[in-house]
Coordinates of C-alpha atoms and ligand atoms in Angstrom, one line a residue:
X1098 CA -10.3 -12.0 -22.2
X1099 CA -9.2 -13.7 -19.0
X1100 CA -12.0 -15.3 -16.9
X1101 CA -12.1 -12.4 -14.4
X1102 CA -14.1 -14.2 -11.8
X1103 CA -11.3 -16.6 -11.0
X1104 CA -8.5 -14.3 -11.1
X1105 CA -6.0 -14.7 -8.3
X1106 CA -6.0 -11.0 -7.2
X1107 CA -9.8 -10.9 -6.5
X1108 CA -9.4 -12.7 -3.3
X1109 CA -5.7 -12.4 -2.6
X1110 CA -4.0 -11.4 0.7
X1111 CA -1.2 -9.2 -0.4
X1112 CA 1.6 -8.4 2.1
X1113 CA 3.2 -5.0 1.8
X1114 CA 6.9 -5.0 2.3
X1115 CA 8.6 -1.7 3.1
X1116 CA 12.1 -2.6 1.9
X1117 CA 14.0 -0.2 4.2
X1118 CA 12.4 -1.8 7.3
X1119 CA 11.9 -5.5 6.6
X1120 CA 15.2 -7.2 6.9
X1121 CA 18.8 -6.0 6.6
X1122 CA 21.3 -8.5 5.1
X1123 CA 24.5 -6.3 5.0
X1124 CA 24.5 -4.6 8.4
X1125 CA 24.2 -1.0 7.3
X1126 CA 21.0 -0.7 9.3
X1127 CA 18.7 -0.4 6.2
X1128 CA 16.7 -3.3 5.0
X1129 CA 17.4 -4.6 1.5
X1130 CA 16.4 -7.1 -1.2
X1131 CA 18.6 -10.1 -0.1
X1132 CA 17.2 -9.5 3.4
X1133 CA 13.7 -9.8 2.0
X1134 CA 14.5 -12.9 0.0
X1135 CA 16.0 -14.6 3.0
X1136 CA 12.7 -14.0 4.9
X1137 CA 10.3 -15.1 2.1
X1138 CA 9.8 -18.6 3.8
X1139 CA 8.3 -16.7 6.8
X1140 CA 5.7 -15.0 4.5
X1141 CA 4.9 -18.3 2.7
X1142 CA 4.4 -19.9 6.1
X1143 CA 2.2 -16.9 7.2
X1144 CA 0.0 -17.8 4.2
X1145 CA -0.2 -14.7 2.1
X1146 CA -0.7 -15.0 -1.6
X1147 CA 1.6 -12.2 -2.8
X1148 CA 3.9 -9.4 -1.7
X1149 CA 3.9 -5.7 -2.7
X1150 CA 7.4 -4.1 -2.6
X1151 CA 7.5 -0.4 -2.0
X1152 CA 10.2 1.3 -4.2
X1153 CA 13.8 -0.1 -4.2
X1154 CA 14.8 1.9 -7.3
X1155 CA 17.7 4.3 -7.6
X1156 CA 16.8 7.2 -5.5
X1157 CA 18.2 10.0 -3.3
X1158 CA 15.7 8.8 -0.8
X1159 CA 14.1 12.2 0.1
X1160 CA 10.8 10.5 0.2
X1161 CA 11.7 7.0 1.1
X1162 CA 12.3 5.9 -2.5
X1163 CA 9.1 7.5 -3.9
X1164 CA 11.5 9.9 -5.5
X1165 CA 13.0 7.9 -8.3
X1166 CA 16.0 8.8 -10.3
X1167 CA 16.3 5.6 -12.4
X1168 CA 13.2 3.5 -12.8
X1169 CA 15.2 0.6 -14.4
X1170 CA 17.9 0.2 -11.7
X1171 CA 18.1 -0.8 -8.0
X1172 CA 19.4 1.7 -5.4
X1173 CA 22.7 0.4 -4.0
X1174 CA 21.1 0.7 -0.5
X1175 CA 18.8 -2.2 -1.5
X1176 CA 21.0 -4.3 -3.8
X1177 CA 21.2 -5.0 -7.5
X1178 CA 19.1 -6.1 -10.4
X1179 CA 20.5 -9.6 -9.8
X1180 CA 19.0 -9.4 -6.3
X1181 CA 15.6 -8.6 -7.8
X1182 CA 15.9 -11.7 -10.0
X1183 CA 16.9 -13.9 -7.0
X1184 CA 13.9 -12.5 -5.0
X1185 CA 11.5 -13.1 -7.8
X1186 CA 12.8 -16.6 -8.3
X1187 CA 12.7 -17.5 -4.7
X1188 CA 9.2 -15.9 -4.2
X1189 CA 7.8 -17.7 -7.3
X1190 CA 9.3 -21.0 -6.1
X1191 CA 7.4 -20.6 -2.8
X1192 CA 4.2 -19.8 -4.6
X1193 CA 4.2 -16.1 -3.8
X1194 CA 3.5 -13.5 -6.4
X1195 CA 5.3 -10.2 -6.4
X1196 CA 4.0 -6.8 -7.3
X1197 CA 6.3 -3.7 -7.4
X1198 CA 5.6 0.0 -7.0
X1199 CA 5.4 2.3 -10.1
X1200 CA 5.6 6.0 -9.4
X1201 CA 4.3 7.9 -12.5
X1202 CA 3.2 11.2 -11.0
X1203 CA 6.7 12.5 -10.4
X1204 CA 10.4 11.7 -10.7
X1205 CA 13.2 12.6 -8.4
X1206 CA 14.7 16.0 -9.0
X1207 CA 17.9 13.9 -9.6
X1208 CA 16.3 12.1 -12.6
X1209 CA 18.3 12.9 -15.8
X1210 CA 15.1 14.4 -17.4
X1211 CA 14.8 16.9 -14.6
X1212 CA 18.5 17.8 -14.7
X1213 CA 18.0 18.5 -18.4
X1214 CA 14.9 20.5 -17.7
X1215 CA 16.7 22.6 -15.2
X1216 CA 19.4 23.2 -18.0
X1217 CA 16.6 24.3 -20.3
X1218 CA 16.0 21.3 -22.4
X1219 CA 13.0 19.0 -22.5
X1220 CA 11.0 21.1 -19.9
X1221 CA 7.8 19.9 -21.4
X1222 CA 8.2 16.6 -19.8
X1223 CA 7.5 18.5 -16.4
X1224 CA 5.1 21.1 -15.5
X1225 CA 6.8 24.5 -15.7
X1226 CA 4.9 27.9 -15.6
X1227 CA 5.9 31.5 -15.4
X1228 CA 3.0 32.1 -13.1
X1229 CA 2.4 29.7 -10.3
X1230 CA -1.2 29.0 -9.2
X1231 CA -2.5 28.6 -5.6
X1232 CA -1.9 24.7 -5.3
X1233 CA -0.4 23.5 -2.1
X1234 CA 1.9 20.6 -1.8
X1235 CA 0.6 17.6 0.0
X1236 CA 3.6 17.8 2.2
X1237 CA 2.8 21.4 3.1
X1238 CA 3.8 24.7 1.6
X1239 CA 3.4 25.9 -2.0
X1240 CA 3.4 23.2 -4.8
X1241 CA 5.6 25.4 -6.8
X1242 CA 9.4 26.0 -6.6
X1243 CA 11.3 28.7 -8.6
X1244 CA 14.3 27.8 -10.6
X1245 CA 17.3 29.9 -11.7
X1246 CA 15.6 31.6 -14.7
X1247 CA 12.7 32.7 -12.6
X1248 CA 10.1 30.2 -13.9
X1249 CA 8.4 27.7 -11.5
X1250 CA 7.9 23.9 -11.5
X1251 CA 5.0 21.9 -10.0
X1252 CA 5.5 19.4 -7.3
X1253 CA 2.4 18.0 -5.5
X1254 CA 4.8 16.4 -3.0
X1255 CA 8.3 17.4 -2.0
X1256 CA 10.3 20.0 -4.1
X1257 CA 12.5 17.0 -4.9
X1258 CA 9.6 15.3 -6.6
X1259 CA 8.8 17.4 -9.8
X1260 CA 5.5 16.4 -11.3
X1261 CA 5.6 14.8 -14.8
X1262 CA 3.6 16.2 -17.7
X1263 CA 1.4 13.4 -18.8
X1264 CA 0.1 15.3 -21.8
X1265 CA 3.6 14.8 -23.3
X1266 CA 3.7 11.5 -25.4
X1267 CA 7.3 10.9 -24.3
X1268 CA 6.2 10.5 -20.8
X1269 CA 3.6 8.0 -21.7
X1270 CA 6.1 6.0 -23.9
X1271 CA 8.7 6.0 -21.2
X1272 CA 6.3 4.6 -18.7
X1273 CA 5.0 2.0 -21.0
X1274 CA 8.6 0.9 -21.5
X1275 CA 9.3 0.9 -17.7
X1276 CA 6.2 -1.4 -17.3
X1277 CA 7.6 -3.7 -19.9
X1278 CA 11.0 -3.7 -18.3
X1279 CA 9.7 -5.1 -15.1
X1280 CA 7.1 -7.3 -16.6
X1281 CA 9.8 -8.9 -18.7
X1282 CA 11.8 -9.5 -15.5
X1283 CA 8.8 -11.5 -14.2
X1284 CA 7.0 -9.2 -11.8
X1285 CA 3.3 -10.1 -11.3
X1286 CA 2.0 -6.5 -11.3
X1287 CA 2.2 -3.0 -10.0
X1288 CA 1.1 -0.8 -7.2
X1289 CA 0.4 2.6 -8.9
X1290 CA 1.4 5.5 -6.7
X1291 CA -0.9 8.6 -6.8
X1292 CA -2.8 7.0 -9.6
X1293 CA -5.4 9.8 -9.8
X1294 CA -2.8 12.5 -9.9
X1295 CA -1.0 12.2 -13.3
X1296 CA -3.1 14.5 -15.4
X1297 CA -3.8 18.2 -14.3
X1298 CA -6.7 20.3 -15.5
X1299 CA -6.0 22.1 -18.7
X1300 CA -4.8 25.8 -17.9
X1301 CA -3.8 24.8 -14.3
X1302 CA -6.7 26.6 -12.7
X1303 CA -6.5 27.7 -9.1
X1304 CA -8.0 25.4 -6.5
X1305 CA -11.4 26.9 -5.6
X1306 CA -13.4 26.0 -2.5
X1307 CA -16.3 23.6 -3.4
X1308 CA -15.1 22.9 -6.9
X1309 CA -13.4 19.7 -8.1
X1310 CA -9.7 19.4 -7.3
X1311 CA -7.9 20.4 -10.5
X1312 CA -4.8 18.1 -9.9
X1313 CA -6.7 14.9 -9.1
X1314 CA -9.1 12.6 -10.9
X1315 CA -9.2 14.2 -14.3
X1316 CA -11.1 12.1 -16.9
X1317 CA -8.0 11.9 -19.2
X1318 CA -6.1 9.9 -16.6
X1319 CA -8.2 6.9 -17.5
X1320 CA -6.6 6.9 -21.0
X1321 CA -3.3 6.0 -19.4
X1322 CA -4.7 3.0 -17.6
X1323 CA -6.5 1.7 -20.6
X1324 CA -3.1 1.6 -22.3
X1325 CA -1.5 0.0 -19.3
X1326 CA -4.1 -2.7 -19.2
X1327 CA -3.4 -3.7 -22.7
X1328 CA 0.3 -4.0 -21.8
X1329 CA -0.5 -6.1 -18.7
X1330 CA -2.6 -8.4 -20.8
X1331 CA 0.1 -8.9 -23.3
X1332 CA 1.8 -11.0 -20.7
X1333 CA 0.8 -14.4 -19.4
X1334 CA -0.1 -15.2 -15.8
X1335 CA -2.7 -12.6 -14.9
X1336 CA -0.4 -9.6 -14.2
X1337 CA -2.3 -6.9 -12.3
X1338 CA -2.2 -3.4 -11.0
X1339 CA -3.6 -1.8 -7.9
X1340 CA -4.3 1.9 -7.7
X1341 CA -3.6 4.3 -5.0
X1342 CA -6.6 6.8 -5.3
X1343 CA -7.5 8.9 -2.4
X1344 CA -9.7 12.0 -1.8
X1345 CA -12.4 10.4 -3.7
X1346 CA -15.8 8.7 -3.5
X1347 CA -16.1 4.9 -3.9
X1348 CA -18.0 5.6 -7.2
X1349 CA -15.1 7.6 -8.6
X1350 CA -12.6 5.2 -7.4
X1351 CA -14.5 2.4 -9.2
X1352 CA -13.9 4.1 -12.5
X1353 CA -10.1 3.3 -12.1
X1354 CA -10.9 -0.5 -12.0
X1355 CA -13.4 -0.8 -14.9
X1356 CA -12.7 -3.9 -16.9
X1357 CA -10.3 -2.3 -19.3
X1358 CA -8.3 -0.3 -16.8
X1359 CA -6.5 -1.2 -13.5
X1360 CA -7.5 -4.3 -11.5
X1361 CA -7.9 -3.0 -8.0
X1362 CA -7.8 0.1 -5.8
X1363 CA -6.9 0.5 -2.2
X1364 CA -9.8 1.1 0.1
X1365 CA -8.8 4.3 1.8
X1366 CA -12.4 4.9 3.3
X1367 CA -11.9 1.6 5.1
X1368 CA -8.3 2.4 6.2
X1369 CA -9.4 5.8 7.5
X1370 CA -12.5 4.5 9.4
X1371 CA -12.6 4.6 13.2
X1372 CA -13.5 1.6 15.3
X1373 CA -17.2 2.2 15.0
X1374 CA -19.7 -0.4 13.9
X1375 CA -22.1 2.1 12.1
X1376 CA -19.4 3.8 10.1
X1377 CA -17.6 0.5 9.1
X1378 CA -20.9 -1.0 8.0
X1379 CA -21.7 2.1 5.9
X1380 CA -18.2 1.9 4.3
X1381 CA -18.3 -1.8 3.7
X1382 CA -21.8 -1.5 2.0
X1383 CA -20.7 1.5 -0.1
X1384 CA -17.5 -0.3 -1.1
X1385 CA -19.3 -3.5 -2.1
X1386 CA -21.9 -1.5 -4.0
X1387 CA -19.4 0.4 -5.9
X1388 CA -17.4 -2.6 -7.2
X1389 CA -17.6 -6.4 -7.3
X1390 CA -13.9 -6.3 -6.6
X1391 CA -13.3 -4.7 -3.4
X1392 CA -10.1 -4.5 -1.4
X1393 CA -9.6 -4.0 2.3
X1394 CA -6.7 -2.2 4.1
X1395 CA -6.0 -1.4 7.7
X1396 CA -2.5 0.0 7.6
X1397 CA 0.3 1.1 5.3
X1398 CA 3.5 3.0 5.4
X1399 CA 1.9 6.3 5.3
X1400 CA -0.7 5.9 8.0
X1401 CA -0.6 5.5 11.7
X1402 CA -0.7 1.7 12.6
X1403 CA -4.2 0.5 13.3
X1404 CA -3.4 -1.0 16.7
X1405 CA -2.6 2.5 17.8
X1406 CA -5.4 4.2 15.9
X1407 CA -7.9 1.8 17.3
X1408 CA -6.5 2.1 20.7
X1409 CA -5.8 -1.6 21.7
X1410 CA -4.3 -4.9 20.7
X1411 CA -7.7 -6.5 21.3
X1412 CA -9.2 -4.1 18.7
X1413 CA -6.4 -4.7 16.2
X1414 CA -6.9 -8.5 16.6
X1415 CA -10.8 -8.1 16.2
X1416 CA -10.2 -5.9 13.2
X1417 CA -8.0 -8.5 11.6
X1418 CA -10.8 -11.2 12.0
X1419 CA -13.4 -8.7 10.7
X1420 CA -11.3 -7.4 7.7
X1421 CA -10.2 -10.8 6.5
X1422 CA -13.7 -12.1 6.5
X1423 CA -14.9 -9.5 3.9
X1424 CA -15.2 -10.5 0.3
X1425 CA -12.5 -9.2 -1.9
X1426 CA -8.7 -8.9 -1.5
X1427 CA -6.8 -7.7 1.5
X1428 CA -3.6 -5.7 2.0
X1429 CA -1.6 -6.6 5.2
X1430 CA 1.1 -4.1 6.0
X1431 CA 4.4 -5.7 7.4
X1432 CA 4.1 -5.8 11.1
X1433 CA 0.2 -6.0 11.2
X1434 CA 0.7 -9.7 11.7
X1435 CA 2.9 -9.0 14.8
X1436 CA 0.4 -6.4 16.3
X1437 CA 3.0 -3.7 16.2
X1438 CA 2.0 -0.3 17.5
X1439 CA 2.9 3.1 16.1
X1440 CA 6.1 4.2 17.6
X1441 CA 5.2 7.7 18.9
X1442 CA 8.5 8.8 20.7
X1443 CA 11.1 8.8 18.0
X1444 CA 13.4 11.7 19.0
X1445 CA 13.0 14.7 16.6
X1446 CA 16.6 14.5 15.6
X1447 CA 16.3 10.9 14.4
X1448 CA 13.1 11.4 12.4
X1449 CA 13.6 11.0 8.6
X1450 CA 10.4 11.8 6.9
X1451 CA 10.0 15.0 5.0
X1452 CA 6.9 17.1 5.7
X1453 CA 4.9 14.3 7.1
X1454 CA 5.0 12.3 10.3
X1455 CA 5.2 8.8 8.9
X1456 CA 8.3 7.4 10.7
X1457 CA 6.3 5.8 13.5
X1458 CA 4.8 3.1 11.2
X1459 CA 8.1 2.5 9.3
X1460 CA 10.2 1.3 12.2
X1461 CA 12.1 -1.9 11.2
X1462 CA 10.5 -5.3 12.1
X1463 CA 11.6 -7.1 15.2
X1464 CA 12.6 -10.6 14.3
X1465 CA 14.3 -12.2 17.3
X1466 CA 16.1 -11.6 20.6
X1467 CA 15.8 -9.4 23.6
X1468 CA 17.3 -6.0 22.5
X1469 CA 17.2 -3.7 19.5
X1470 CA 17.5 -4.2 16.6
X1471 CA 15.9 -7.6 17.3
X1472 CA 17.6 -9.5 14.5
X1473 CA 16.7 -6.8 11.9
X1474 CA 20.2 -7.3 10.6
X1475 CA 23.6 -8.6 11.5
X1476 CA 24.8 -5.3 13.1
X1477 CA 23.5 -3.2 15.9
X1478 CA 22.3 -0.5 13.6
X1479 CA 18.8 0.3 12.4
X1480 CA 17.9 3.4 10.3
X1481 CA 15.1 4.3 12.8
X1482 CA 15.5 3.5 16.5
X1483 CA 13.4 0.5 17.7
X1484 CA 11.7 0.5 21.0
X1485 CA 13.5 -1.5 23.7
X1486 CA 10.2 -3.0 24.8
X1487 CA 9.5 -4.9 21.5
X1488 CA 11.2 -8.1 22.8
X1489 CA 7.7 -9.7 23.3
X1490 CA 6.7 -8.7 19.8
X1491 CA 9.4 -10.5 17.8
X1492 CA 8.6 -13.2 15.2
X1493 CA 10.6 -15.4 17.5
X1494 CA 8.6 -14.6 20.6
X1495 CA 5.3 -15.0 18.8
X1496 CA 6.0 -18.0 16.6
X1497 CA 5.3 -20.7 19.2
X1498 CA 2.7 -18.8 21.3
X1499 CA -0.7 -19.9 20.2
X1500 CA -2.2 -16.7 21.8
X1501 CA 0.0 -14.4 19.7
X1502 CA -1.1 -12.0 17.0
X1503 CA 1.1 -13.9 14.6
X1504 CA -0.7 -17.2 15.4
X1505 CA -4.0 -15.5 14.9
X1506 CA -3.1 -14.2 11.5
X1507 CA -1.8 -17.7 10.4
X1508 CA -5.0 -19.2 11.6
X1509 CA -7.1 -16.6 9.8
X1510 CA -5.2 -17.1 6.5
X1511 CA -5.5 -20.9 6.7
X1512 CA -9.2 -20.8 7.1
X1513 CA -9.8 -17.7 4.8
X1514 CA -9.1 -19.8 1.7
X1515 CA -12.5 -21.6 2.4
X1516 CA -14.4 -18.3 2.5
X1517 CA -16.5 -17.7 -0.7
X1518 CA -19.6 -15.9 -2.0
X1519 CA -21.1 -12.5 -1.2
X1520 CA -21.6 -11.0 2.2
X1521 CA -25.0 -11.2 3.7
X1522 CA -25.8 -9.0 6.7
X1523 CA -27.7 -10.8 9.6
X1524 CA -29.8 -9.2 12.1
X1525 CA -27.7 -8.1 15.0
X1526 CA -27.6 -6.0 18.1
X1527 CA -26.6 -2.4 18.1
X1528 CA -22.9 -2.0 17.3
X1529 CA -22.3 -5.6 16.4
X1530 CA -21.3 -6.5 12.8
X1531 CA -22.8 -9.8 11.9
X1532 CA -22.7 -11.4 8.4
X1533 CA -22.6 -14.6 6.5
X1534 CA -20.6 -15.9 3.7
X1535 CA -21.2 -19.0 1.6
X1536 CA -20.8 -22.5 3.2
X1537 CA -22.4 -21.4 6.6
X1538 CA -19.5 -19.2 7.6
X1539 CA -20.7 -16.3 10.0
X1540 CA -18.5 -13.4 11.1
X1541 CA -19.4 -11.6 14.2
X1542 CA -17.5 -8.5 15.5
X1543 CA -18.6 -6.9 18.7
X1544 CA -17.8 -3.2 18.7
X1545 CA -20.3 -2.5 21.6
X1546 CA -19.3 -1.9 25.2
X1547 CA -20.9 -5.1 26.6
X1548 CA -20.8 -8.9 25.8
X1549 CA -23.3 -10.3 23.3
X1550 CA -24.4 -13.8 22.5
X1551 CA -22.2 -15.8 20.2
X1552 CA -23.7 -16.9 16.9
X1553 CA -24.6 -20.7 16.9
X1554 CA -22.1 -23.1 15.5
X1555 CA -18.4 -24.2 15.8
X1556 CA -16.0 -21.3 16.4
X1557 CA -13.3 -21.6 13.8
X1558 CA -11.4 -18.4 14.5
X1559 CA -11.6 -16.1 17.6
X1560 CA -9.7 -12.8 18.1
X1561 CA -9.8 -13.3 21.9
X1562 CA -11.1 -15.5 24.8
X1563 CA -14.8 -16.2 24.8
X1564 CA -15.7 -16.6 28.5
X1565 CA -19.1 -18.0 29.4
X1566 CA -19.9 -18.7 25.7
X1567 CA -20.3 -15.0 25.0
X1568 CA -18.6 -12.6 22.6
X1569 CA -16.9 -9.9 24.7
X1570 CA -16.5 -6.2 23.5
X1571 CA -13.8 -5.7 21.0
X1572 CA -13.8 -9.3 20.0
X1573 CA -14.5 -10.9 16.6
X1574 CA -15.1 -14.6 15.6
X1575 CA -15.8 -16.7 12.6
X1576 CA -18.4 -19.5 13.4
X1577 CA -19.4 -22.3 11.1
Ligands
NOJ559 C1 2.1 7.8 -1.9 C2 3.2 6.9 -1.1 O1 2.5 5.9 -0.5 C3 3.9 8.0 -0.2 O2 4.7 7.2 0.6 C4 4.6 9.0 -1.0 O3 5.2 10.0 -0.1 C5 3.6 9.7 -2.0 N1 2.7 8.8 -2.7 C6 4.3 10.4 -3.0 O4 5.0 9.5 -4.0

């Protein structure tokens, strides 16, 4: 066994790259792998430990690449396998680890297995039924679609994403082989999509009010992760996996990260919390009580960006100072470090997301210049329109501005490496979060409507100005 306490991922800051929207190298208006590789020095300079790449595999892109037609190849939109190798080499050369998405709950309807299934062969790899139950797709509408011969197949997401049957050993073997394929190529781990969804309750019972959800969090799913853990441990270098588990309690989520299963799980309770000291404190306590290996997330490619959710840049800045002071690992979504807002006014005819309204957090990153697409790529194109008023938010505009969100993130990440030890709450005023870590570090976040006294000591990070030696509303500091 590896010495778990020192494992890199326990305290890592992992930066989520959404490949379509990070950087475009070839001018087609869609981000790609060479674009990411060219910008890796930016991420190394930012001070993150690792990146997580959302899917770049062969895909019809019905669900932004979460509909995979070939798990062992790169979609031409994003590049080639050689581009993955180049990305990995460059990232590792810069000291950045790389984890990639694995999507085991479903494939694309364009996957050869599903085509065979439609033709009548190998249907047992998917979930077909002659009588659909009452399950609804998470994207809206029934979770069942009828095929030519009158039977139905299950899709918890889009009809173009048929659910796999994890009771079929072939499915298990195939995914074990896919894991090995990417581990052999040198990835440092995986982000497991819908990790709680793979196994469905025997008999596919109707969803009944008040009862457990029959398509999530079935006990048998843990067998899959015990097998995956063994595979990860066959490889040197502490390869890891982080689970996407939602609609669950911290205690149930903690079962996915028992010592012989996955390593980490996203903290969706934290991601979904409003800017409210009482609620945040309850979630922080519950998260830390459920696991000694917590993670903290403010935004991702599925949720409204936290600057918009919380209602101001000041709050987004304070949230970063608070979040990155908590013990555990943290996931930073691309653009968080620029303080990007959700784009709320994408015209209906330019929206791309099926069923859900997630385009506003997927708008390409602004890198430089005064007009869209702000250096996203070498052409004037971008797959989603970029707001004309983002000139002040570009990396170039923020890089040399000590008051920028980017400068704040860099400073936080520089100091954060010195944070250690458990969180200890300190007595505080109403709506102020105040806690210590080892070495005399204290974090104070003022979520009340009035200024409060600053904790004693030297201020090492501040999310905003501290007039009169006080901590204003919507401001957070680290003091030592
Ligand atoms: C979660 C992913 O984050 C989301 O983007 C996707 O639509 C669903 N899983 C289905 O794969």
